[in-house]
């Protein structure tokens, strides 16, 4: 026993000499640089592609997918690239993950948006570009959601369906209202002109 058998997230890879495991015989699946064997560059993260108008919903879906893969830090910019000259092995792993995420993002957006992803250097740059480009549309979305809430009526729906739809609208409104105040203010000022 190596004492590593009870470490969660570790997969024991058979070493050449079974009696003397090397440190390279353990893969830490919780490491942000870990890429699962089923992950590949042509993978699509979400079933409905981001087109700009659906930024609020699709960005959340993409975030959920990246969280399950332990890669959300790449698009938030919290996982910084190591210096290539000082840590070449870590930089190679970072670069591999960053490029995989860029591929996933390119496959998760409509073709006219993928050009910006293909030419980007980092997943963080792409995510910030999308956020700045498409979150400005959300001020009008907030108004539309508020309007939908105020006109929502039971009609012929069951009470469960009515409240499920109403809760969905409230959740969507809560998310969209969490945008930075400056973005909402800018959009309001533009509407008044």
CSV table of C-alpha atoms in Angstrom, one decimal:
chain,number,residue,atom,x,y,z
A,1,UNK,CA,0.0,0.0,0.0
A,2,UNK,CA,1.3,3.5,-0.9
A,3,UNK,CA,-1.1,5.3,1.4
A,4,UNK,CA,-2.6,7.0,-1.6
A,5,UNK,CA,-5.4,4.5,-2.1
A,6,UNK,CA,-7.8,6.4,0.1
A,7,UNK,CA,-7.3,9.8,-1.6
A,8,UNK,CA,-10.6,10.9,-3.3
A,9,UNK,CA,-10.2,11.9,-7.0
A,10,UNK,CA,-7.1,9.8,-7.6
A,11,UNK,CA,-6.9,7.0,-10.2
A,12,UNK,CA,-4.2,4.5,-9.8
A,13,UNK,CA,-2.4,3.8,-13.1
A,14,UNK,CA,-0.4,0.6,-13.1
A,15,UNK,CA,3.3,1.4,-13.0
A,16,UNK,CA,5.9,-0.6,-14.8
A,17,UNK,CA,7.1,-2.1,-11.6
A,18,UNK,CA,3.9,-2.8,-9.5
A,19,UNK,CA,5.9,-3.0,-6.3
A,20,UNK,CA,7.4,0.5,-6.7
A,21,UNK,CA,4.8,3.1,-7.9
A,22,UNK,CA,6.2,6.3,-9.2
A,23,UNK,CA,4.6,9.7,-8.7
A,24,UNK,CA,3.7,9.7,-12.4
A,25,UNK,CA,1.4,6.6,-11.8
A,26,UNK,CA,-1.2,8.8,-10.1
A,27,UNK,CA,-3.6,11.0,-12.0
A,28,UNK,CA,-5.3,13.7,-9.9
A,29,UNK,CA,-8.8,14.1,-11.4
A,30,UNK,CA,-9.5,17.1,-9.4
A,31,UNK,CA,-6.5,19.0,-10.9
A,32,UNK,CA,-7.7,21.9,-13.1
A,33,UNK,CA,-5.3,20.6,-15.8
A,34,UNK,CA,-6.9,17.2,-15.9
A,35,UNK,CA,-8.7,16.4,-19.2
A,36,UNK,CA,-10.9,13.3,-19.1
A,37,UNK,CA,-10.3,10.8,-21.9
A,38,UNK,CA,-13.8,11.4,-23.2
A,39,UNK,CA,-13.2,15.2,-23.6
A,40,UNK,CA,-12.2,16.2,-27.2
A,41,UNK,CA,-11.9,19.4,-29.2
A,42,UNK,CA,-15.1,18.8,-31.2
A,43,UNK,CA,-17.2,18.5,-28.1
A,44,UNK,CA,-20.3,20.8,-27.8
A,45,UNK,CA,-20.9,22.0,-24.3
A,46,UNK,CA,-24.6,23.0,-24.7
A,47,UNK,CA,-27.3,21.8,-27.0
A,48,UNK,CA,-28.6,25.2,-28.1
A,49,UNK,CA,-25.7,27.4,-29.4
A,50,UNK,CA,-25.1,30.9,-28.1
A,51,UNK,CA,-26.2,33.5,-30.6
A,52,UNK,CA,-26.1,36.7,-28.6
A,53,UNK,CA,-29.9,37.0,-28.0
A,54,UNK,CA,-29.8,34.0,-25.7
A,55,UNK,CA,-26.7,35.0,-23.8
A,56,UNK,CA,-28.3,35.0,-20.4
A,57,UNK,CA,-29.4,31.3,-20.6
A,58,UNK,CA,-26.6,29.9,-22.7
A,59,UNK,CA,-23.9,31.5,-20.7
A,60,UNK,CA,-25.3,29.9,-17.6
A,61,UNK,CA,-25.4,26.5,-19.3
A,62,UNK,CA,-21.8,26.8,-20.5
A,63,UNK,CA,-20.7,27.7,-17.0
A,64,UNK,CA,-22.5,24.7,-15.6
A,65,UNK,CA,-20.7,22.5,-18.2
A,66,UNK,CA,-17.3,24.0,-17.4
A,67,UNK,CA,-17.9,23.7,-13.7
A,68,UNK,CA,-18.5,19.9,-14.1
A,69,UNK,CA,-15.1,19.7,-15.9
A,70,UNK,CA,-13.4,21.9,-13.3
A,71,UNK,CA,-12.4,24.4,-16.0
A,72,UNK,CA,-14.5,27.5,-15.1
A,73,UNK,CA,-11.4,29.2,-13.7
A,74,UNK,CA,-10.0,29.4,-17.2
A,75,UNK,CA,-12.8,31.6,-18.5
A,76,UNK,CA,-12.9,33.7,-15.3
A,77,UNK,CA,-9.2,34.3,-15.6
A,78,UNK,CA,-8.4,32.9,-12.1
A,79,UNK,CA,-6.3,30.2,-13.5
A,80,UNK,CA,-3.4,32.2,-14.9
A,81,UNK,CA,-0.8,30.7,-17.4
A,82,UNK,CA,2.4,29.8,-15.7
A,83,UNK,CA,5.5,31.4,-17.2
A,84,UNK,CA,6.6,29.2,-20.1
A,85,UNK,CA,10.3,29.8,-19.4
A,86,UNK,CA,10.1,28.9,-15.6
A,87,UNK,CA,7.5,26.2,-15.7
A,88,UNK,CA,7.4,24.7,-19.2
A,89,UNK,CA,5.5,21.5,-18.2
A,90,UNK,CA,2.8,23.4,-16.3
A,91,UNK,CA,2.6,25.9,-19.1
A,92,UNK,CA,2.1,23.1,-21.6
A,93,UNK,CA,-0.7,21.7,-19.5
A,94,UNK,CA,-2.3,25.1,-19.1
A,95,UNK,CA,-2.1,25.7,-22.8
A,96,UNK,CA,-3.6,22.4,-23.6
A,97,UNK,CA,-6.6,23.1,-21.4
A,98,UNK,CA,-7.0,26.7,-22.6
A,99,UNK,CA,-7.0,25.4,-26.2
A,100,UNK,CA,-9.5,22.7,-25.4
A,101,UNK,CA,-11.8,25.2,-23.8
A,102,UNK,CA,-11.5,27.6,-26.8
A,103,UNK,CA,-12.5,24.6,-29.0
A,104,UNK,CA,-15.5,23.9,-26.8
A,105,UNK,CA,-16.5,27.6,-26.9
A,106,UNK,CA,-16.2,27.7,-30.7
A,107,UNK,CA,-18.5,24.7,-30.9
A,108,UNK,CA,-21.0,26.2,-28.5
A,109,UNK,CA,-21.7,29.4,-30.4
A,110,UNK,CA,-23.3,30.1,-33.8
A,111,UNK,CA,-20.9,30.1,-36.7
A,112,UNK,CA,-20.9,33.9,-37.1
A,113,UNK,CA,-19.7,34.2,-33.5
A,114,UNK,CA,-17.1,31.5,-33.7
A,115,UNK,CA,-14.6,33.7,-35.7
A,116,UNK,CA,-13.9,35.7,-32.5
A,117,UNK,CA,-13.3,32.5,-30.6
A,118,UNK,CA,-11.0,31.0,-33.2
A,119,UNK,CA,-8.6,34.0,-33.2
A,120,UNK,CA,-8.5,34.5,-29.4
A,121,UNK,CA,-5.5,33.6,-27.4
A,122,UNK,CA,-7.3,32.7,-24.1
A,123,UNK,CA,-10.7,31.4,-23.0
A,124,UNK,CA,-10.8,34.3,-20.5
A,125,UNK,CA,-10.6,36.8,-23.3
A,126,UNK,CA,-13.4,35.2,-25.2
A,127,UNK,CA,-15.7,35.0,-22.2
A,128,UNK,CA,-15.0,38.7,-21.3
A,129,UNK,CA,-15.7,39.7,-25.0
A,130,UNK,CA,-19.0,37.8,-24.9
A,131,UNK,CA,-20.0,39.3,-21.6
A,132,UNK,CA,-19.3,42.9,-22.7
A,133,UNK,CA,-20.9,42.4,-26.1
A,134,UNK,CA,-24.1,40.6,-25.1
A,135,UNK,CA,-24.9,41.5,-21.5
A,136,UNK,CA,-25.8,45.0,-22.6
A,137,UNK,CA,-28.9,43.5,-24.3
A,138,UNK,CA,-30.1,42.3,-20.8
A,139,UNK,CA,-31.6,45.6,-19.7
A,140,UNK,CA,-34.4,45.2,-22.3
A,141,UNK,CA,-34.6,41.6,-21.2
A,142,UNK,CA,-35.3,42.7,-17.6
A,143,UNK,CA,-38.1,44.8,-18.9
A,144,UNK,CA,-39.6,42.0,-20.9
A,145,UNK,CA,-39.4,39.6,-17.9
A,146,UNK,CA,-41.1,42.2,-15.7
A,147,UNK,CA,-43.8,42.6,-18.2
A,148,UNK,CA,-44.2,38.8,-18.5
A,149,UNK,CA,-44.5,38.5,-14.7
A,150,UNK,CA,-47.1,41.2,-14.5
A,151,UNK,CA,-49.2,39.7,-17.2
A,152,UNK,CA,-48.8,36.1,-16.1
A,153,UNK,CA,-52.2,34.5,-15.3
A,154,UNK,CA,-53.4,31.1,-14.4
A,155,UNK,CA,-55.9,30.7,-17.3
A,156,UNK,CA,-56.3,27.0,-18.1
A,157,UNK,CA,-52.9,26.0,-16.5
A,158,UNK,CA,-52.7,23.8,-13.5
A,159,UNK,CA,-51.6,25.6,-10.4
A,160,UNK,CA,-48.3,23.7,-10.5
A,161,UNK,CA,-47.6,24.8,-14.0
A,162,UNK,CA,-48.5,28.4,-13.2
A,163,UNK,CA,-46.2,28.6,-10.2
A,164,UNK,CA,-43.4,26.7,-12.0
A,165,UNK,CA,-43.5,29.2,-14.9
A,166,UNK,CA,-43.8,32.1,-12.5
A,167,UNK,CA,-40.8,30.9,-10.4
A,168,UNK,CA,-38.8,30.5,-13.7
A,169,UNK,CA,-39.5,34.1,-14.6
A,170,UNK,CA,-38.6,35.3,-11.1
A,171,UNK,CA,-35.3,33.3,-11.2
A,172,UNK,CA,-34.5,34.7,-14.7
A,173,UNK,CA,-35.3,38.3,-13.5
A,174,UNK,CA,-33.1,37.8,-10.4
A,175,UNK,CA,-30.2,36.6,-12.6
A,176,UNK,CA,-30.6,39.4,-15.2
A,177,UNK,CA,-30.9,42.1,-12.5
A,178,UNK,CA,-27.5,41.1,-11.1
A,179,UNK,CA,-25.8,42.8,-14.0
A,180,UNK,CA,-23.5,45.6,-13.0
A,181,UNK,CA,-25.4,48.8,-12.4
A,182,UNK,CA,-23.3,50.7,-15.0
A,183,UNK,CA,-24.5,48.5,-17.8
A,184,UNK,CA,-28.1,48.8,-16.8
A,185,UNK,CA,-27.8,52.6,-16.4
A,186,UNK,CA,-26.1,52.9,-19.8
A,187,UNK,CA,-28.8,51.0,-21.5
A,188,UNK,CA,-31.5,53.1,-19.7
A,189,UNK,CA,-29.9,56.3,-20.8
A,190,UNK,CA,-29.7,55.1,-24.4
A,191,UNK,CA,-33.4,54.3,-24.4
A,192,UNK,CA,-34.3,57.8,-23.2
A,193,UNK,CA,-32.5,59.5,-26.0
